[in-house]
Amino acid sequence: PVSLAGLTRLMARLAAAGKAPRLLCANTAMGVEKYYPSDGDAAAVYRWDPSAAALDGCTVVEVKDVAELLAVAPTPKGGLAVGASVSITALIDALEGAAGEEGGDEEGKEGGGRPAPYCVMARHLRRVANVQVRNAGSWGGNLMLARSRPAFPSDIAVVLAVAGATLTVLKDPTSLATTTMSVEEFLSSDASLPLLLVSVELPPLPRSSSSGAPPSRVFSTF
């Protein structure tokens, strides 16, 4: 499918046929999900289960070409909205671009030399996985993996949660009716529910004032 409407129609047809499809963007998760149990059993982490990531017998639906899931745009409130199929690398580029548009210099720094908040996020996301995975894998897929595998340590989930990001999801993937929830609510939701992640909205983060005075709150990661 190339549109969200087309995706929901396909999901409805598959549901009517009694099939529970697996949605994939780049399938980079297959390299790590086999090491993390879906029940969150910490004692079972790193016990390789080759069947955990198997797609045998699954109906696979690719979402990498769904236009709405690839959208990147500023929000009316000065934040940033990013579709769930956007790659981690493209998310990094969008954050750095937004930081520049907000007044940061070519290195994404504010007048006082402090990195702009979006650049702090981008810098942290560069630590996720490796170049190949960041280029192919989506940030949305990373969150879906963290939701289905509670023991999986997702840096992306942490950064988005701390930033106060809001997720737009389809609670019923056969319908276009959306709802919003926090990252924490999404990750703690019942993994058996077929939520479809559509996008994330990042709020404008605190910055230095025009006079160079530091903000009352500083966004930083380690």
PDB file of C-alpha atoms in Angstrom:
ATOM      1  CA  PRO A   1       0.000   0.000   0.000  1.00  0.00           C
ATOM      2  CA  VAL A   2       1.074   3.574  -0.674  1.00  0.00           C
ATOM      3  CA  SER A   3      -1.501   5.378   1.461  1.00  0.00           C
ATOM      4  CA  LEU A   4      -2.902   4.998   4.961  1.00  0.00           C
ATOM      5  CA  ALA A   5      -6.378   4.489   3.509  1.00  0.00           C
ATOM      6  CA  GLY A   6      -5.053   1.714   1.280  1.00  0.00           C
ATOM      7  CA  LEU A   7      -3.301   0.118   4.234  1.00  0.00           C
ATOM      8  CA  THR A   8      -6.448   0.082   6.384  1.00  0.00           C
ATOM      9  CA  ARG A   9      -8.483  -1.398   3.518  1.00  0.00           C
ATOM     10  CA  LEU A  10      -5.899  -4.145   3.099  1.00  0.00           C
ATOM     11  CA  MET A  11      -5.878  -4.810   6.836  1.00  0.00           C
ATOM     12  CA  ALA A  12      -9.683  -5.060   6.814  1.00  0.00           C
ATOM     13  CA  ARG A  13      -9.602  -7.612   3.979  1.00  0.00           C
ATOM     14  CA  LEU A  14      -6.972  -9.679   5.766  1.00  0.00           C
ATOM     15  CA  ALA A  15      -8.942  -9.542   9.019  1.00  0.00           C
ATOM     16  CA  ALA A  16     -12.052 -10.743   7.190  1.00  0.00           C
ATOM     17  CA  ALA A  17      -9.991 -13.648   5.868  1.00  0.00           C
ATOM     18  CA  GLY A  18      -8.918 -14.530   9.395  1.00  0.00           C
ATOM     19  CA  LYS A  19      -5.322 -13.474   8.896  1.00  0.00           C
ATOM     20  CA  ALA A  20      -3.208 -11.495  11.363  1.00  0.00           C
ATOM     21  CA  PRO A  21      -0.540  -9.810   9.222  1.00  0.00           C
ATOM     22  CA  ARG A  22       2.825  -8.615  10.410  1.00  0.00           C
ATOM     23  CA  LEU A  23       3.656  -5.051   9.402  1.00  0.00           C
ATOM     24  CA  LEU A  24       7.246  -4.458   8.336  1.00  0.00           C
ATOM     25  CA  CYS A  25       9.195  -1.405   7.259  1.00  0.00           C
ATOM     26  CA  ALA A  26      12.781  -2.632   6.896  1.00  0.00           C
ATOM     27  CA  ASN A  27      12.727  -5.689   9.184  1.00  0.00           C
ATOM     28  CA  THR A  28      15.962  -4.678  10.906  1.00  0.00           C
ATOM     29  CA  ALA A  29      14.374  -5.907  14.140  1.00  0.00           C
ATOM     30  CA  MET A  30      14.960  -9.507  13.110  1.00  0.00           C
ATOM     31  CA  GLY A  31      18.606  -9.085  14.071  1.00  0.00           C
ATOM     32  CA  VAL A  32      17.810  -8.389  17.726  1.00  0.00           C
ATOM     33  CA  GLU A  33      14.279  -9.510  18.597  1.00  0.00           C
ATOM     34  CA  LYS A  34      15.317 -13.154  18.726  1.00  0.00           C
ATOM     35  CA  TYR A  35      17.368 -12.278  21.802  1.00  0.00           C
ATOM     36  CA  TYR A  36      14.506 -10.615  23.695  1.00  0.00           C
ATOM     37  CA  PRO A  37      11.484 -12.547  24.991  1.00  0.00           C
ATOM     38  CA  SER A  38       8.055 -11.118  24.257  1.00  0.00           C
ATOM     39  CA  ASP A  39       6.963 -11.786  27.846  1.00  0.00           C
ATOM     40  CA  GLY A  40       9.619  -9.476  29.285  1.00  0.00           C
ATOM     41  CA  ASP A  41      11.411 -12.274  31.151  1.00  0.00           C
ATOM     42  CA  ALA A  42      14.760 -10.644  31.908  1.00  0.00           C
ATOM     43  CA  ALA A  43      16.308 -14.010  32.730  1.00  0.00           C
ATOM     44  CA  ALA A  44      15.681 -15.152  29.165  1.00  0.00           C
ATOM     45  CA  VAL A  45      17.392 -12.194  27.494  1.00  0.00           C
ATOM     46  CA  TYR A  46      20.147 -13.219  25.061  1.00  0.00           C
ATOM     47  CA  ARG A  47      18.925 -16.801  24.905  1.00  0.00           C
ATOM     48  CA  TRP A  48      18.720 -17.085  21.161  1.00  0.00           C
ATOM     49  CA  ASP A  49      15.396 -18.371  19.898  1.00  0.00           C
ATOM     50  CA  PRO A  50      15.679 -18.634  16.090  1.00  0.00           C
ATOM     51  CA  SER A  51      11.906 -19.011  15.775  1.00  0.00           C
ATOM     52  CA  ALA A  52      11.238 -15.654  17.458  1.00  0.00           C
ATOM     53  CA  ALA A  53      12.016 -13.622  14.351  1.00  0.00           C
ATOM     54  CA  ALA A  54      10.835 -16.162  11.799  1.00  0.00           C
ATOM     55  CA  LEU A  55       8.347 -15.013   9.173  1.00  0.00           C
ATOM     56  CA  ASP A  56       7.387 -18.508   8.023  1.00  0.00           C
ATOM     57  CA  GLY A  57       3.642 -18.721   7.611  1.00  0.00           C
ATOM     58  CA  CYS A  58       3.146 -15.006   8.294  1.00  0.00           C
ATOM     59  CA  THR A  59       1.275 -12.622   6.045  1.00  0.00           C
ATOM     60  CA  VAL A  60       3.699  -9.726   5.690  1.00  0.00           C
ATOM     61  CA  VAL A  61       2.579  -6.205   4.805  1.00  0.00           C
ATOM     62  CA  GLU A  62       5.253  -3.650   3.950  1.00  0.00           C
ATOM     63  CA  VAL A  63       4.578  -0.103   5.130  1.00  0.00           C
ATOM     64  CA  LYS A  64       7.746   1.567   3.843  1.00  0.00           C
ATOM     65  CA  ASP A  65       5.898   3.262   0.957  1.00  0.00           C
ATOM     66  CA  VAL A  66       2.836   4.563   2.826  1.00  0.00           C
ATOM     67  CA  ALA A  67       2.930   8.312   2.163  1.00  0.00           C
ATOM     68  CA  GLU A  68       1.465   9.423   5.493  1.00  0.00           C
ATOM     69  CA  LEU A  69       4.031   7.351   7.366  1.00  0.00           C
ATOM     70  CA  LEU A  70       6.867   9.073   5.488  1.00  0.00           C
ATOM     71  CA  ALA A  71       5.743  12.655   6.115  1.00  0.00           C
ATOM     72  CA  VAL A  72       7.992  15.152   7.918  1.00  0.00           C
ATOM     73  CA  ALA A  73       6.607  18.607   8.652  1.00  0.00           C
ATOM     74  CA  PRO A  74       6.745  21.440  11.196  1.00  0.00           C
ATOM     75  CA  THR A  75       3.731  21.762  13.467  1.00  0.00           C
ATOM     76  CA  PRO A  76       1.716  24.964  14.014  1.00  0.00           C
ATOM     77  CA  LYS A  77       3.087  25.149  17.569  1.00  0.00           C
ATOM     78  CA  GLY A  78       6.693  25.146  16.392  1.00  0.00           C
ATOM     79  CA  GLY A  79       7.369  21.466  16.897  1.00  0.00           C
ATOM     80  CA  LEU A  80       8.044  18.677  14.429  1.00  0.00           C
ATOM     81  CA  ALA A  81       5.795  15.871  13.154  1.00  0.00           C
ATOM     82  CA  VAL A  82       7.464  12.755  11.736  1.00  0.00           C
ATOM     83  CA  GLY A  83       5.826   9.686  10.189  1.00  0.00           C
ATOM     84  CA  ALA A  84       6.448   6.257  11.673  1.00  0.00           C
ATOM     85  CA  SER A  85       8.189   4.817   8.589  1.00  0.00           C
ATOM     86  CA  VAL A  86      10.776   7.601   8.478  1.00  0.00           C
ATOM     87  CA  SER A  87      14.234   6.120   8.934  1.00  0.00           C
ATOM     88  CA  ILE A  88      16.281   6.921  12.006  1.00  0.00           C
ATOM     89  CA  THR A  89      18.792   8.726   9.786  1.00  0.00           C
ATOM     90  CA  ALA A  90      16.046  10.839   8.210  1.00  0.00           C
ATOM     91  CA  LEU A  91      14.716  11.659  11.687  1.00  0.00           C
ATOM     92  CA  ILE A  92      18.196  12.826  12.687  1.00  0.00           C
ATOM     93  CA  ASP A  93      18.371  15.013   9.567  1.00  0.00           C
ATOM     94  CA  ALA A  94      14.921  16.458  10.291  1.00  0.00           C
ATOM     95  CA  LEU A  95      15.881  17.309  13.874  1.00  0.00           C
ATOM     96  CA  GLU A  96      19.083  19.014  12.791  1.00  0.00           C
ATOM     97  CA  GLY A  97      17.258  20.877  10.038  1.00  0.00           C
ATOM     98  CA  ALA A  98      14.583  22.088  12.448  1.00  0.00           C
ATOM     99  CA  ALA A  99      17.257  23.209  14.904  1.00  0.00           C
ATOM    100  CA  GLY A 100      18.898  25.287  12.172  1.00  0.00           C
ATOM    101  CA  GLU A 101      15.603  26.892  11.203  1.00  0.00           C
ATOM    102  CA  GLU A 102      15.036  27.847  14.839  1.00  0.00           C
ATOM    103  CA  GLY A 103      18.180  29.920  14.928  1.00  0.00           C
ATOM    104  CA  GLY A 104      21.027  27.538  15.677  1.00  0.00           C
ATOM    105  CA  ASP A 105      24.287  27.964  13.788  1.00  0.00           C
ATOM    106  CA  GLU A 106      25.705  25.462  11.312  1.00  0.00           C
ATOM    107  CA  GLU A 107      26.584  23.163  14.222  1.00  0.00           C
ATOM    108  CA  GLY A 108      23.118  23.471  15.705  1.00  0.00           C
ATOM    109  CA  LYS A 109      24.282  25.608  18.617  1.00  0.00           C
ATOM    110  CA  GLU A 110      22.508  28.514  20.205  1.00  0.00           C
ATOM    111  CA  GLY A 111      23.985  31.917  20.825  1.00  0.00           C
ATOM    112  CA  GLY A 112      25.530  30.903  24.137  1.00  0.00           C
ATOM    113  CA  GLY A 113      27.252  27.862  22.637  1.00  0.00           C
ATOM    114  CA  ARG A 114      24.746  25.401  24.083  1.00  0.00           C
ATOM    115  CA  PRO A 115      23.583  22.717  21.611  1.00  0.00           C
ATOM    116  CA  ALA A 116      20.001  23.313  20.463  1.00  0.00           C
ATOM    117  CA  PRO A 117      17.616  20.742  22.029  1.00  0.00           C
ATOM    118  CA  TYR A 118      16.753  19.062  18.735  1.00  0.00           C
ATOM    119  CA  CYS A 119      20.475  18.696  18.010  1.00  0.00           C
ATOM    120  CA  VAL A 120      20.942  17.065  21.408  1.00  0.00           C
ATOM    121  CA  MET A 121      18.308  14.534  20.371  1.00  0.00           C
ATOM    122  CA  ALA A 122      19.941  14.018  16.978  1.00  0.00           C
ATOM    123  CA  ARG A 123      23.351  13.503  18.545  1.00  0.00           C
ATOM    124  CA  HIS A 124      21.944  10.834  20.856  1.00  0.00           C
ATOM    125  CA  LEU A 125      20.136   9.062  18.015  1.00  0.00           C
ATOM    126  CA  ARG A 126      23.447   8.739  16.165  1.00  0.00           C
ATOM    127  CA  ARG A 127      24.443   6.296  18.900  1.00  0.00           C
ATOM    128  CA  VAL A 128      21.617   3.922  18.001  1.00  0.00           C
ATOM    129  CA  ALA A 129      22.716   0.684  16.300  1.00  0.00           C
ATOM    130  CA  ASN A 130      24.979   1.421  13.312  1.00  0.00           C
ATOM    131  CA  VAL A 131      24.884   3.405  10.072  1.00  0.00           C
ATOM    132  CA  GLN A 132      23.309   0.624   8.022  1.00  0.00           C
ATOM    133  CA  VAL A 133      20.517   0.009  10.533  1.00  0.00           C
ATOM    134  CA  ARG A 134      19.839   3.729  10.999  1.00  0.00           C
ATOM    135  CA  ASN A 135      19.643   4.210   7.229  1.00  0.00           C
ATOM    136  CA  ALA A 136      17.145   1.374   6.748  1.00  0.00           C
ATOM    137  CA  GLY A 137      15.308   0.992  10.041  1.00  0.00           C
ATOM    138  CA  SER A 138      12.527   3.339  11.091  1.00  0.00           C
ATOM    139  CA  TRP A 139      12.153   5.023  14.457  1.00  0.00           C
ATOM    140  CA  GLY A 140       8.585   3.684  14.524  1.00  0.00           C
ATOM    141  CA  GLY A 141       9.787   0.124  14.104  1.00  0.00           C
ATOM    142  CA  ASN A 142      12.151   0.661  17.012  1.00  0.00           C
ATOM    143  CA  LEU A 143       9.244   1.695  19.243  1.00  0.00           C
ATOM    144  CA  MET A 144       7.123  -1.216  18.046  1.00  0.00           C
ATOM    145  CA  LEU A 145       9.973  -3.560  18.953  1.00  0.00           C
ATOM    146  CA  ALA A 146      10.249  -1.970  22.398  1.00  0.00           C
ATOM    147  CA  ARG A 147       6.496  -2.421  22.871  1.00  0.00           C
ATOM    148  CA  SER A 148       6.495  -6.090  21.902  1.00  0.00           C
ATOM    149  CA  ARG A 149       9.785  -6.903  23.664  1.00  0.00           C
ATOM    150  CA  PRO A 150       9.765  -5.105  27.046  1.00  0.00           C
ATOM    151  CA  ALA A 151      13.370  -6.097  27.792  1.00  0.00           C
ATOM    152  CA  PHE A 152      14.647  -4.370  24.642  1.00  0.00           C
ATOM    153  CA  PRO A 153      16.518  -1.177  25.690  1.00  0.00           C
ATOM    154  CA  SER A 154      15.314   1.473  23.238  1.00  0.00           C
ATOM    155  CA  ASP A 155      17.277   4.728  23.286  1.00  0.00           C
ATOM    156  CA  ILE A 156      14.761   6.189  20.859  1.00  0.00           C
ATOM    157  CA  ALA A 157      11.892   5.536  23.259  1.00  0.00           C
ATOM    158  CA  VAL A 158      13.796   7.191  26.107  1.00  0.00           C
ATOM    159  CA  VAL A 159      14.681  10.303  24.093  1.00  0.00           C
ATOM    160  CA  LEU A 160      11.150  10.753  22.747  1.00  0.00           C
ATOM    161  CA  ALA A 161       9.594  10.194  26.165  1.00  0.00           C
ATOM    162  CA  VAL A 162      11.862  12.718  27.879  1.00  0.00           C
ATOM    163  CA  ALA A 163      11.125  15.242  25.128  1.00  0.00           C
ATOM    164  CA  GLY A 164       7.400  14.913  25.840  1.00  0.00           C
ATOM    165  CA  ALA A 165       6.587  13.530  22.403  1.00  0.00           C
ATOM    166  CA  THR A 166       3.015  12.616  21.484  1.00  0.00           C
ATOM    167  CA  LEU A 167       2.270   9.579  19.328  1.00  0.00           C
ATOM    168  CA  THR A 168      -0.592   9.300  16.859  1.00  0.00           C
ATOM    169  CA  VAL A 169      -1.832   5.735  16.476  1.00  0.00           C
ATOM    170  CA  LEU A 170      -4.633   3.731  14.946  1.00  0.00           C
ATOM    171  CA  LYS A 171      -6.161   1.591  17.680  1.00  0.00           C
ATOM    172  CA  ASP A 172      -7.915  -0.378  14.969  1.00  0.00           C
ATOM    173  CA  PRO A 173      -5.689  -0.796  11.888  1.00  0.00           C
ATOM    174  CA  THR A 174      -8.786  -1.463   9.764  1.00  0.00           C
ATOM    175  CA  SER A 175     -10.066   2.071  10.450  1.00  0.00           C
ATOM    176  CA  LEU A 176      -8.662   5.562   9.878  1.00  0.00           C
ATOM    177  CA  ALA A 177      -9.806   6.764  13.322  1.00  0.00           C
ATOM    178  CA  THR A 178      -6.711   7.939  15.202  1.00  0.00           C
ATOM    179  CA  THR A 179      -5.933   8.619  18.831  1.00  0.00           C
ATOM    180  CA  THR A 180      -2.967  10.132  20.631  1.00  0.00           C
ATOM    181  CA  MET A 181      -0.930   8.822  23.530  1.00  0.00           C
ATOM    182  CA  SER A 182       2.371   9.415  25.242  1.00  0.00           C
ATOM    183  CA  VAL A 183       5.376   7.205  24.594  1.00  0.00           C
ATOM    184  CA  GLU A 184       4.964   5.707  28.061  1.00  0.00           C
ATOM    185  CA  GLU A 185       1.299   4.876  27.419  1.00  0.00           C
ATOM    186  CA  PHE A 186       2.186   3.298  24.092  1.00  0.00           C
ATOM    187  CA  LEU A 187       4.936   1.106  25.522  1.00  0.00           C
ATOM    188  CA  SER A 188       2.814  -0.030  28.463  1.00  0.00           C
ATOM    189  CA  SER A 189      -0.248  -0.833  26.346  1.00  0.00           C
ATOM    190  CA  ASP A 190      -1.357  -4.434  25.900  1.00  0.00           C
ATOM    191  CA  ALA A 191       0.989  -5.834  23.253  1.00  0.00           C
ATOM    192  CA  SER A 192      -1.806  -8.060  21.951  1.00  0.00           C
ATOM    193  CA  LEU A 193      -3.745  -4.981  20.799  1.00  0.00           C
ATOM    194  CA  PRO A 194      -3.054  -4.299  17.095  1.00  0.00           C
ATOM    195  CA  LEU A 195      -1.980  -0.670  17.437  1.00  0.00           C
ATOM    196  CA  LEU A 196      -0.619   0.928  14.280  1.00  0.00           C
ATOM    197  CA  LEU A 197       1.875   3.710  14.889  1.00  0.00           C
ATOM    198  CA  VAL A 198       1.293   6.625  12.497  1.00  0.00           C
ATOM    199  CA  SER A 199       3.516   9.501  13.618  1.00  0.00           C
ATOM    200  CA  VAL A 200       5.203  11.341  16.448  1.00  0.00           C
ATOM    201  CA  GLU A 201       4.840  15.014  17.297  1.00  0.00           C
ATOM    202  CA  LEU A 202       7.781  16.602  19.051  1.00  0.00           C
ATOM    203  CA  PRO A 203       7.006  19.779  20.980  1.00  0.00           C
ATOM    204  CA  PRO A 204       9.225  22.851  20.727  1.00  0.00           C
ATOM    205  CA  LEU A 205      11.869  22.409  23.407  1.00  0.00           C
ATOM    206  CA  PRO A 206      13.289  25.121  25.721  1.00  0.00           C
ATOM    207  CA  ARG A 207      15.926  27.341  24.145  1.00  0.00           C
ATOM    208  CA  SER A 208      18.032  30.300  25.174  1.00  0.00           C
ATOM    209  CA  SER A 209      16.340  33.685  24.957  1.00  0.00           C
ATOM    210  CA  SER A 210      17.241  36.234  22.287  1.00  0.00           C
ATOM    211  CA  SER A 211      19.462  37.938  24.864  1.00  0.00           C
ATOM    212  CA  GLY A 212      21.470  34.750  25.300  1.00  0.00           C
ATOM    213  CA  ALA A 213      20.100  33.981  28.758  1.00  0.00           C
ATOM    214  CA  PRO A 214      19.840  30.222  29.348  1.00  0.00           C
ATOM    215  CA  PRO A 215      16.388  28.619  29.463  1.00  0.00           C
ATOM    216  CA  SER A 216      14.842  27.661  32.783  1.00  0.00           C
ATOM    217  CA  ARG A 217      15.095  24.008  31.718  1.00  0.00           C
ATOM    218  CA  VAL A 218      17.917  22.355  29.776  1.00  0.00           C
ATOM    219  CA  PHE A 219      17.412  19.320  27.552  1.00  0.00           C
ATOM    220  CA  SER A 220      20.379  16.967  27.730  1.00  0.00           C
ATOM    221  CA  THR A 221      21.104  13.257  27.235  1.00  0.00           C
ATOM    222  CA  PHE A 222      23.998  11.008  28.160  1.00  0.00           C
TER     223      PHE A 222
END
